[in-house]
PDB file of C-alpha atoms in Angstrom:
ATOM      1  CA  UNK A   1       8.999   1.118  19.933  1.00 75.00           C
ATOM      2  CA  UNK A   2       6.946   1.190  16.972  1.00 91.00           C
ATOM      3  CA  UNK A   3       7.375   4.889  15.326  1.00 96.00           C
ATOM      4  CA  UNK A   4       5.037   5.998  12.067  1.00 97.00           C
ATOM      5  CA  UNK A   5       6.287   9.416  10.778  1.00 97.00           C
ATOM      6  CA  UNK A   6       3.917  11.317   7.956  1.00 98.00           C
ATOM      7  CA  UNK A   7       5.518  13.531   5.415  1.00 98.00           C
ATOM      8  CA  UNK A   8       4.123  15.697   1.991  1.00 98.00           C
ATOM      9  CA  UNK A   9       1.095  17.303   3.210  1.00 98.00           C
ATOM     10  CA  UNK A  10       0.337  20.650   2.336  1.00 98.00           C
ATOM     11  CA  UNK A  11      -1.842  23.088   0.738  1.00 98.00           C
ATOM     12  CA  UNK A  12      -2.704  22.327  -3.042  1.00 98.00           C
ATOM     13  CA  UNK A  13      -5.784  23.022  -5.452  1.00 98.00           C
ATOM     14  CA  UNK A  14      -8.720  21.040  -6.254  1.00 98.00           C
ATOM     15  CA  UNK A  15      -7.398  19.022  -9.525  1.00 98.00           C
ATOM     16  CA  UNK A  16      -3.894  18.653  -8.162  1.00 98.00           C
ATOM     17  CA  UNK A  17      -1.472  15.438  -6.869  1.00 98.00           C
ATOM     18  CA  UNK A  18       0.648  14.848  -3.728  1.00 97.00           C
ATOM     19  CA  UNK A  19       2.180  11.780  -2.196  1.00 98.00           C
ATOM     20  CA  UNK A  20       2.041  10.837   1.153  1.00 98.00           C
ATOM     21  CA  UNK A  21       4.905   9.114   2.732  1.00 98.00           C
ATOM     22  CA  UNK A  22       4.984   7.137   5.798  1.00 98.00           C
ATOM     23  CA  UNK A  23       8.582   5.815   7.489  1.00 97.00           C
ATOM     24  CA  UNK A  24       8.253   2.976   9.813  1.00 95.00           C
ATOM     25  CA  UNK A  25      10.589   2.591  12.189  1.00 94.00           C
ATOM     26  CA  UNK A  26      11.383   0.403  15.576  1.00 90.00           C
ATOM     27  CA  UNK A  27      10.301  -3.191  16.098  1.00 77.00           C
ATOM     28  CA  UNK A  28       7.789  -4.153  13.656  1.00 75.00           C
ATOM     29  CA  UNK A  29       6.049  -7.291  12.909  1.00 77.00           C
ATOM     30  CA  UNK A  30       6.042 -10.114  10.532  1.00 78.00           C
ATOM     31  CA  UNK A  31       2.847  -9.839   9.222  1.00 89.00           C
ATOM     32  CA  UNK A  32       0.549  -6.501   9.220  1.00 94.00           C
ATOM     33  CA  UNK A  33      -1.572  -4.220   7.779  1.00 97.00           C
ATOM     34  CA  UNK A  34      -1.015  -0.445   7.186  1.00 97.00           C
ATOM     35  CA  UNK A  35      -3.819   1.880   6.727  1.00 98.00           C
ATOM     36  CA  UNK A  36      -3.796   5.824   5.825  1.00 98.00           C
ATOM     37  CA  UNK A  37      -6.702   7.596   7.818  1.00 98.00           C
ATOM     38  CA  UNK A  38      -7.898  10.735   7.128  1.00 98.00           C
ATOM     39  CA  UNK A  39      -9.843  13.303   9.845  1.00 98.00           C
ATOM     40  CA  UNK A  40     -11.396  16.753   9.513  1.00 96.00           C
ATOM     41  CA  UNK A  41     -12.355  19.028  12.485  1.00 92.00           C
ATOM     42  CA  UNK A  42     -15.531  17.730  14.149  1.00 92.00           C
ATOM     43  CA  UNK A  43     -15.600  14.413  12.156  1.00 95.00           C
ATOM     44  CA  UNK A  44     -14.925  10.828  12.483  1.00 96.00           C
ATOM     45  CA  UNK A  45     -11.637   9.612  11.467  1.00 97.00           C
ATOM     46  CA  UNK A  46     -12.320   7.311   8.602  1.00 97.00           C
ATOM     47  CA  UNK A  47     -10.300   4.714   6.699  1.00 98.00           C
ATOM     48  CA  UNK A  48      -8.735   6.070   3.103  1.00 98.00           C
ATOM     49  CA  UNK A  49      -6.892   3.024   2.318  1.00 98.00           C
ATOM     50  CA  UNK A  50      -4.904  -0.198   3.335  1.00 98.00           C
ATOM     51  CA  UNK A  51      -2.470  -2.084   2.016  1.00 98.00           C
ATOM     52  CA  UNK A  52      -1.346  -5.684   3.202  1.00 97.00           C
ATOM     53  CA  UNK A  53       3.007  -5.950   4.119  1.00 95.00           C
ATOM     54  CA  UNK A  54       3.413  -9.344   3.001  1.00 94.00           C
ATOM     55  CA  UNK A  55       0.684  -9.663  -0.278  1.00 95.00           C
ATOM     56  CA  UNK A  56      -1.173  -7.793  -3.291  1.00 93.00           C
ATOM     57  CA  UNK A  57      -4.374  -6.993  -1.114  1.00 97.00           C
ATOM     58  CA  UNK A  58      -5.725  -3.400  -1.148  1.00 98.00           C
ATOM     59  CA  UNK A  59      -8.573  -1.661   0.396  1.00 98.00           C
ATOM     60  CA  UNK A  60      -9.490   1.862  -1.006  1.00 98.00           C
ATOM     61  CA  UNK A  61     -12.478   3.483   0.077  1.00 98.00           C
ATOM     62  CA  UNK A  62     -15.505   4.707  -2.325  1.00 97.00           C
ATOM     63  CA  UNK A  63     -14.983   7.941  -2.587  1.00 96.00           C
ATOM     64  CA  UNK A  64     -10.999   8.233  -3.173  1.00 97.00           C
ATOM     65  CA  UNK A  65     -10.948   5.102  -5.573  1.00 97.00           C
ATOM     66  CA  UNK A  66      -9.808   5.858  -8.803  1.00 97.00           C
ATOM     67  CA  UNK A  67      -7.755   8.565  -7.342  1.00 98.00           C
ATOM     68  CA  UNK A  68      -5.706   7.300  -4.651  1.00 98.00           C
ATOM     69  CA  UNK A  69      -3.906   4.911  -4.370  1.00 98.00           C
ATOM     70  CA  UNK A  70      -1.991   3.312  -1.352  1.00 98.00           C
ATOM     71  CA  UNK A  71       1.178   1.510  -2.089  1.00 98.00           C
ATOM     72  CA  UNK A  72       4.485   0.321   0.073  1.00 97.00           C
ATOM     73  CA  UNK A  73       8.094   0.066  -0.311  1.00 96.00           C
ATOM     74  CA  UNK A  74       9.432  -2.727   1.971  1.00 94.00           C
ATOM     75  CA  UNK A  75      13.165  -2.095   1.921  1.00 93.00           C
ATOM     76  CA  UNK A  76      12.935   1.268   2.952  1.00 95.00           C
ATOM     77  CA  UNK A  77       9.904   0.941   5.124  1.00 95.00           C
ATOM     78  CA  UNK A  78       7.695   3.513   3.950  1.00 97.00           C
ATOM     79  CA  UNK A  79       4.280   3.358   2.757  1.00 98.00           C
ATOM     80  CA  UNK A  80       2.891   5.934   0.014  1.00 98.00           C
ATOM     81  CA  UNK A  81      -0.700   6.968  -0.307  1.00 98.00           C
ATOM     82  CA  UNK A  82      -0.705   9.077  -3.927  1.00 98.00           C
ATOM     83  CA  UNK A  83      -2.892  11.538  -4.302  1.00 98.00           C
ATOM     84  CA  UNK A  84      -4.313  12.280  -7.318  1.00 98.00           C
ATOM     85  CA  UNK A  85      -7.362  14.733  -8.514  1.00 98.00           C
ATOM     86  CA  UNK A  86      -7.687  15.499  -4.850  1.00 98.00           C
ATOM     87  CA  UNK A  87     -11.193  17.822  -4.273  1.00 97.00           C
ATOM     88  CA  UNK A  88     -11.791  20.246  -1.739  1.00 97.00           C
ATOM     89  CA  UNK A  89     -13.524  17.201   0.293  1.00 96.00           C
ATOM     90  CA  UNK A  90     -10.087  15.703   0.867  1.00 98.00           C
ATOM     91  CA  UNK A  91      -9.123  18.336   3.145  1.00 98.00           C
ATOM     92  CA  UNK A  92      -8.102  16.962   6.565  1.00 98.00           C
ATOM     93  CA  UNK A  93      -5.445  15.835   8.576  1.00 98.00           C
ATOM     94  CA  UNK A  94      -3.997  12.504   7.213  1.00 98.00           C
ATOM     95  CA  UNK A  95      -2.672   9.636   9.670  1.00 98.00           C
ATOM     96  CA  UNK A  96      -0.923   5.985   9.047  1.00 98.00           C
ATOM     97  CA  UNK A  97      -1.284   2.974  10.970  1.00 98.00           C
ATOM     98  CA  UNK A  98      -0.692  -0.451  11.680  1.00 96.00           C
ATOM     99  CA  UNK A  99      -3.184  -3.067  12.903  1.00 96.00           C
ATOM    100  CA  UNK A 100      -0.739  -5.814  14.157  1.00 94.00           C
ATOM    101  CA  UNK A 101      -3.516  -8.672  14.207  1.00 94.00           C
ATOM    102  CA  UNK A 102      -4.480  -8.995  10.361  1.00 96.00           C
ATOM    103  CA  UNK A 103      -1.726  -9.402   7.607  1.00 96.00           C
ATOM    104  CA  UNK A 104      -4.747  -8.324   5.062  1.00 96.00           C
ATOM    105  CA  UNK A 105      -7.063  -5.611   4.999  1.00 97.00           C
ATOM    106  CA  UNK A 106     -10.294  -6.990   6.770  1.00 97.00           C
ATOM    107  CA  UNK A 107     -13.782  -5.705   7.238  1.00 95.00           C
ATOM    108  CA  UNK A 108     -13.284  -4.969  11.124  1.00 96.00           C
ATOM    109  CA  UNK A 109      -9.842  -4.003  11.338  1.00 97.00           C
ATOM    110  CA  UNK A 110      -7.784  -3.683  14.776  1.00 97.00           C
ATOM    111  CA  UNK A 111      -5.198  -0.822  14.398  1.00 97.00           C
ATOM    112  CA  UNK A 112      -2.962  -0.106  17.378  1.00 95.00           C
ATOM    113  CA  UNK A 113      -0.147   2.221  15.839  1.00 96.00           C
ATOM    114  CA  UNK A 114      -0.654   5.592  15.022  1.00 97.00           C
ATOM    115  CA  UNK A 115       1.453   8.437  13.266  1.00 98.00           C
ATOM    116  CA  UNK A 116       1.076  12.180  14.383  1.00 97.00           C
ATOM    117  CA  UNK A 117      -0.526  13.246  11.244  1.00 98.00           C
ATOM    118  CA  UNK A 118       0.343  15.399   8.850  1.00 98.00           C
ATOM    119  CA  UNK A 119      -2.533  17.999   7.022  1.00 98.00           C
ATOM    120  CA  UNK A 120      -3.463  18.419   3.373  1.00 98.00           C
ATOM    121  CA  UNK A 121      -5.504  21.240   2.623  1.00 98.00           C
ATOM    122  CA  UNK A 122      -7.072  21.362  -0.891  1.00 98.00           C
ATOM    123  CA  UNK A 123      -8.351  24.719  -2.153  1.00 97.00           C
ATOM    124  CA  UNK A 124     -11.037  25.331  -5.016  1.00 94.00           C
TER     125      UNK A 124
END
């Protein structure tokens, strides 16, 4: 009963910052990786970050490093993506996820759990 809930979407301007938060809840596992996703209408749903649960190893990718950053908060089971200097681009509907198999971020990652999403629209 693995549950991922996404909060702090919303509409902001190009230049602006939001944080992401997502609560994990039901039976988890002892050693994971959580990812944020991002998806826009008629795209592929692409990897924004991941973060290892159990060590200091990040993955951000090219074109939101420097301004994102992914982060986690064991005790209260939440994992932040922070938003910073977000750009029209960034516009999209913005899942997390677990991939049970690696407890790092790898190069083919396996995710299985999803969160419903929750959107971030950026204006210019």
């Amino acid at each position: 009963q693995v549950r991922l809930v996404e909060s702090g979407g919303g509409s902001v301007q190009a230049g602006d910052s939001l944080r992401l938060s997502c609560a994990i809840s039901g039976r988890t596992f002892s050693s994971f990786t959580m990812g944020w996703f991002r998806q826009s209408p008629g795209q592929e749903r692409e990897l924004v970050a991941a973060i290892s649960w159990s060590s200091d190893n990040t993955y951000h990718e090219d074109s939101v490093k420097g301004r994102f950053t992914i982060s986690r908060d064991n005790p209260k089971n939440t994992v932040y993506l922070q938003m910073n200097s977000v750009m029209p681009e960034d516009t999209a509907v913005y899942y997390c996820a677990v991939d049970p198999h690696y407890s790092i971020p790898v190069p083919y990652p396996r995710y299985e759990y999803w969160g419903q999403g929750t959107q971030v629209t950026v204006s210019s």
